[in-house]
Coordinates of C-alpha atoms in Angstrom, one line a residue:
Chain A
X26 CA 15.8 -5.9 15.7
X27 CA 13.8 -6.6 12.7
X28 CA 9.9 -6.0 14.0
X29 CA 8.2 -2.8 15.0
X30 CA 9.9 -1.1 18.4
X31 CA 8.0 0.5 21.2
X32 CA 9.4 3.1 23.2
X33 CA 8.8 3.6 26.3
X34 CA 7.2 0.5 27.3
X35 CA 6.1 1.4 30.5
X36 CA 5.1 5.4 31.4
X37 CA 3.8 6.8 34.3
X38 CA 3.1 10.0 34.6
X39 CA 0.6 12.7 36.6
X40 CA -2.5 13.7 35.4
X41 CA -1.8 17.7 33.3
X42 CA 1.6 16.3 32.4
X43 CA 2.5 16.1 28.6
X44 CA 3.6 12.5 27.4
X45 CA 5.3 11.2 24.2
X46 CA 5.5 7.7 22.8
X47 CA 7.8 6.6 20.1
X48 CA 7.3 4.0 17.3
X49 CA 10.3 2.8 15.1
X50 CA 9.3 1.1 12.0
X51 CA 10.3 -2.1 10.3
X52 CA 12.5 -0.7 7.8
X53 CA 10.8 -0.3 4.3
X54 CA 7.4 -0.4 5.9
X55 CA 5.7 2.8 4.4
X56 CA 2.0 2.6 6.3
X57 CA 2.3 3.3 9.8
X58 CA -0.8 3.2 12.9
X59 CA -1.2 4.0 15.9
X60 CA -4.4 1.8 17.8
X61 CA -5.1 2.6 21.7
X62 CA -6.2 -0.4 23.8
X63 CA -7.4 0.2 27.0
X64 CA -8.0 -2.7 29.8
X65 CA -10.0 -5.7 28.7
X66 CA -10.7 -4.0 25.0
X67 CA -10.0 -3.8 21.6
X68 CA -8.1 -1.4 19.8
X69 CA -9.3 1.7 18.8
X70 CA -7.5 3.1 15.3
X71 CA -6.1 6.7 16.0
X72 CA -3.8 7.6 13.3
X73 CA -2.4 6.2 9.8
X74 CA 0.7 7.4 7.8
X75 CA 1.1 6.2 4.5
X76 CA 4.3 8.0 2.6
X77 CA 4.5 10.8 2.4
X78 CA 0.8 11.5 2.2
X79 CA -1.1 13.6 4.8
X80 CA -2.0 11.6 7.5
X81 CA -5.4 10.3 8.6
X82 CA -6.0 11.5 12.1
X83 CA -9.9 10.5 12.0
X84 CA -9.4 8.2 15.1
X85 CA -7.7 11.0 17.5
X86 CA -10.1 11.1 20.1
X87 CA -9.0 14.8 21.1
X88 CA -6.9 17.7 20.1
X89 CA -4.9 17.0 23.2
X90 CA -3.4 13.8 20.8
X91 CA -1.0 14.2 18.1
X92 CA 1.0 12.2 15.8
X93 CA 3.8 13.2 13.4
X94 CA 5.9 10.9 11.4
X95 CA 8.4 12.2 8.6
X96 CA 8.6 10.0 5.8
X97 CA 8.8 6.2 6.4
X98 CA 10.6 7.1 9.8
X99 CA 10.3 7.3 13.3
X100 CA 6.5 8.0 14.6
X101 CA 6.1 9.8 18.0
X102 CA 2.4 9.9 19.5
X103 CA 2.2 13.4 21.9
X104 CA -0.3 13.9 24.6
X105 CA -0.5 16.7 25.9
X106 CA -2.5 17.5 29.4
X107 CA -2.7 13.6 30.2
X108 CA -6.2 12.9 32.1
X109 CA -6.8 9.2 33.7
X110 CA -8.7 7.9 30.7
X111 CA -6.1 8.2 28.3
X112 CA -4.5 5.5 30.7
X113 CA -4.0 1.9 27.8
X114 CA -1.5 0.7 25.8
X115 CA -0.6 2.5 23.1
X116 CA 0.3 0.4 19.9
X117 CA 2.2 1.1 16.7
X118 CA 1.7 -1.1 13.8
X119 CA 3.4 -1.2 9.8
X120 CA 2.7 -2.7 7.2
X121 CA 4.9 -3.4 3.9
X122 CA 4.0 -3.5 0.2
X123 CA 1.5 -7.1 0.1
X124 CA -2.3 -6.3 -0.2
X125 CA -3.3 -7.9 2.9
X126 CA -4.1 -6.5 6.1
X127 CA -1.5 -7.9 8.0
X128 CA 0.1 -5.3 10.3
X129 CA 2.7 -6.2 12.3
X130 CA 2.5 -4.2 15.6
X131 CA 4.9 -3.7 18.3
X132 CA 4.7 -4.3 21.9
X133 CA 3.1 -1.3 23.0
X134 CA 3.7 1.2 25.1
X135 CA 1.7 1.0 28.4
X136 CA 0.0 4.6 29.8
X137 CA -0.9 5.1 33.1
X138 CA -1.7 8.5 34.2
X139 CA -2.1 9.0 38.2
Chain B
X10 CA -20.8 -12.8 21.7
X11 CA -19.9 -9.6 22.2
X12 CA -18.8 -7.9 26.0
X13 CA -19.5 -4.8 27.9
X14 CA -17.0 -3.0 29.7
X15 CA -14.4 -5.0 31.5
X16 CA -15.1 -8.5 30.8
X17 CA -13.8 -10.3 27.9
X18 CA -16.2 -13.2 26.6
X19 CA -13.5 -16.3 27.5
X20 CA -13.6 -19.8 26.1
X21 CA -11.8 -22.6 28.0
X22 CA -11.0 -25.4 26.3
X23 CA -8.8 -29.0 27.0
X24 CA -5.8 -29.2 25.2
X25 CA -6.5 -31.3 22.1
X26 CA -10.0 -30.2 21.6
X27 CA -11.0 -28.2 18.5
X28 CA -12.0 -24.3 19.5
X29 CA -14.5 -22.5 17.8
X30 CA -14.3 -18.2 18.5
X31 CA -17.1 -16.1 17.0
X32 CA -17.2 -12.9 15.8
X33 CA -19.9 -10.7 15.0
X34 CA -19.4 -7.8 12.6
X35 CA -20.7 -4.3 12.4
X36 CA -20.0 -3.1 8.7
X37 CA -22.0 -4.5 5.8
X38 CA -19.6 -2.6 3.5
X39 CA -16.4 -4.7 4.7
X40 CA -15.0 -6.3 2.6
X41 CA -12.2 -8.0 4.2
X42 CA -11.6 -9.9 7.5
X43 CA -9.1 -10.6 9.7
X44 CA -7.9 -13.0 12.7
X45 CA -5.2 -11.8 15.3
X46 CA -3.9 -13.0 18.2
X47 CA -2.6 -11.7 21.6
X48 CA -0.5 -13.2 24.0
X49 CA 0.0 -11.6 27.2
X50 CA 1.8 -8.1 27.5
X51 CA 2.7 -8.4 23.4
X52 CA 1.0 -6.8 20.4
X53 CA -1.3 -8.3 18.1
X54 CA -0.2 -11.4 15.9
X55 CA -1.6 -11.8 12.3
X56 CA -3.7 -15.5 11.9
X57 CA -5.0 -15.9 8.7
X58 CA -7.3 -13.3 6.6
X59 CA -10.2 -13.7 4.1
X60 CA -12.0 -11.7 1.3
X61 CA -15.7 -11.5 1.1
X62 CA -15.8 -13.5 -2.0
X63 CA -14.9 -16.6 0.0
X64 CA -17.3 -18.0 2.7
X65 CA -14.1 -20.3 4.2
X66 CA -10.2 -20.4 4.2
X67 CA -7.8 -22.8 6.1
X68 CA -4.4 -22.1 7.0
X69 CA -2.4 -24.5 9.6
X70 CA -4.7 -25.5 12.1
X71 CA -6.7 -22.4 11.4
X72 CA -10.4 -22.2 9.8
X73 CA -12.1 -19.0 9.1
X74 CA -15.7 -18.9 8.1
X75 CA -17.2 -16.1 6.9
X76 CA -21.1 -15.6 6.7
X77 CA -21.8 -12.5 5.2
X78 CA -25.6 -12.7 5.2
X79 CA -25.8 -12.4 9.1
X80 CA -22.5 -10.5 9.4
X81 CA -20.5 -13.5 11.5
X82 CA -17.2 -14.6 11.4
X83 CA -16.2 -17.8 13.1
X84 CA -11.9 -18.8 13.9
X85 CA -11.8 -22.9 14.5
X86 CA -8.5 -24.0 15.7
X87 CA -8.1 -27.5 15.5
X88 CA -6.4 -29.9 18.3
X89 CA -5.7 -26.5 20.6
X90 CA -2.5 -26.5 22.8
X91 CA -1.2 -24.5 25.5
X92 CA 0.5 -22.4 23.5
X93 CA -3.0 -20.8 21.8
X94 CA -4.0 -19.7 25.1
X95 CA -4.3 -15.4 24.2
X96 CA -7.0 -13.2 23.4
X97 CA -8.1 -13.4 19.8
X98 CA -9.6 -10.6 17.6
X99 CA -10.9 -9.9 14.6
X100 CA -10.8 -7.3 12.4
X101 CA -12.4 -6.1 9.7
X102 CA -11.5 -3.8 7.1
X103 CA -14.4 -1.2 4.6
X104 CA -11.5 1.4 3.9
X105 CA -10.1 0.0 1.4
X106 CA -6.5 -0.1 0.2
X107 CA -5.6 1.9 3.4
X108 CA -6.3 -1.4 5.8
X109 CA -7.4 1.1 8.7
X110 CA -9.0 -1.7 10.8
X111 CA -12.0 -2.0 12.7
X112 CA -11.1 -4.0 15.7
X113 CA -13.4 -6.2 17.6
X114 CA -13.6 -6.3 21.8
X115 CA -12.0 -10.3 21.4
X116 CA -12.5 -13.4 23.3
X117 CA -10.3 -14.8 25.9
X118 CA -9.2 -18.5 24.9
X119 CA -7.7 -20.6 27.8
X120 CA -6.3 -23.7 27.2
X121 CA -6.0 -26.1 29.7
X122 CA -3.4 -29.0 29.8

């Protein structure tokens, strides 16, 4: 399709228990985020990509969270040792070449750790 | 106004009335605001943007005003339908050409038929 893709969209796992979440880009798209979203609030930033430049990880909330994107590719998100408050949705969001701040984001991918 | 925790300031409206969603803002130094919206179980949807040099832009059915002397941003949607029923957010944006946004919490809109 031609919009931002979310993989999974739905992940449960157990609390200790690594996780990875996958973003696929709208083609040509070179800034890429990653916003969390947990129940009822609004999205915190995490991580932004532009390029080939080095990323901005000022939002990561620990060093259990990790991002890597090569280029103006695929993004995967990595938690590692999941506890129940990284439980939210985690969204991805591009944006082309226009200055305006209109990401387009995908669906999400929703986190619940048991 | 703005919510703790779990609950989501809501705003219920008849279908056909004009909506009015506030927005307080944090950042004196932002210089750029933004409306989205967000229908159930999707991602946020882009509504219309505006630069602090403004103080109001319309789009279809849209308003934004911006007052930056008390830091307030205001989203009127005229004649509301079913369809605008989501939560709406804005966003506002001090990091420049990077766009990393500052999300608000966002208000519940229901429309009722």
């Amino acid at each position: 399709g031609a919009g931002v893709s979310q993989s999974p969209s739905n992940k449960v796992t157990e609390k200790g228990k690594d996780v990875e979440l996958r973003c696929d880009p709208i083609s040509g798209h070179t800034a890429l985020y990653w916003y969390r979203q947990r129940l009822g609030q609004g999205l915190e930033f995490l991580i932004y990509f532009q390029g080939n430049s080095a990323p901005d990880k000022s939002g990561l909330p620990s060093d259990r969270f990790s991002a890597e994107r090569t280029g103006e590719s695929v993004s995967t998100l990595t938690i590692q040792r999941t506890q129940q408050e990284d439980s939210a949705v985690y969204l991805c969001a591009t944006k082309g070449g226009s200055n305006t701040g209109e990401l387009f984001f995908g669906e999400g991918s929703r986190l619940t750790v048991l | 106004g703005e919510s703790v925790g779990l609950h989501l300031p809501t705003l219920s409206v008849q279908e056909g009335d004009n909506s009015i969603i506030n927005c307080a803002y944090s950042n004196s130094a932002s210089d750029y605001f933004i409306w989205y919206k967000q229908e159930s179980g999707k991602g946020p949807q882009f509504i219309i943007d505006i630069r602090s040099n403004m103080d109001k832009r319309q789009g279809q059915r849209v308003t934004v005003l911006l007052n930056k002397t008390v830091k307030h941003l205001s989203l009127q949607i005229a004649a509301t339908q079913p369809g605008d029923s989501a939560v709406y957010f804005c966003a506002e944006n001090s990091g420049g050409s990077n766009y990393k946004l500052t999300f608000g919490k966002g208000t519940l809109l229901t429309v009722n038929p």
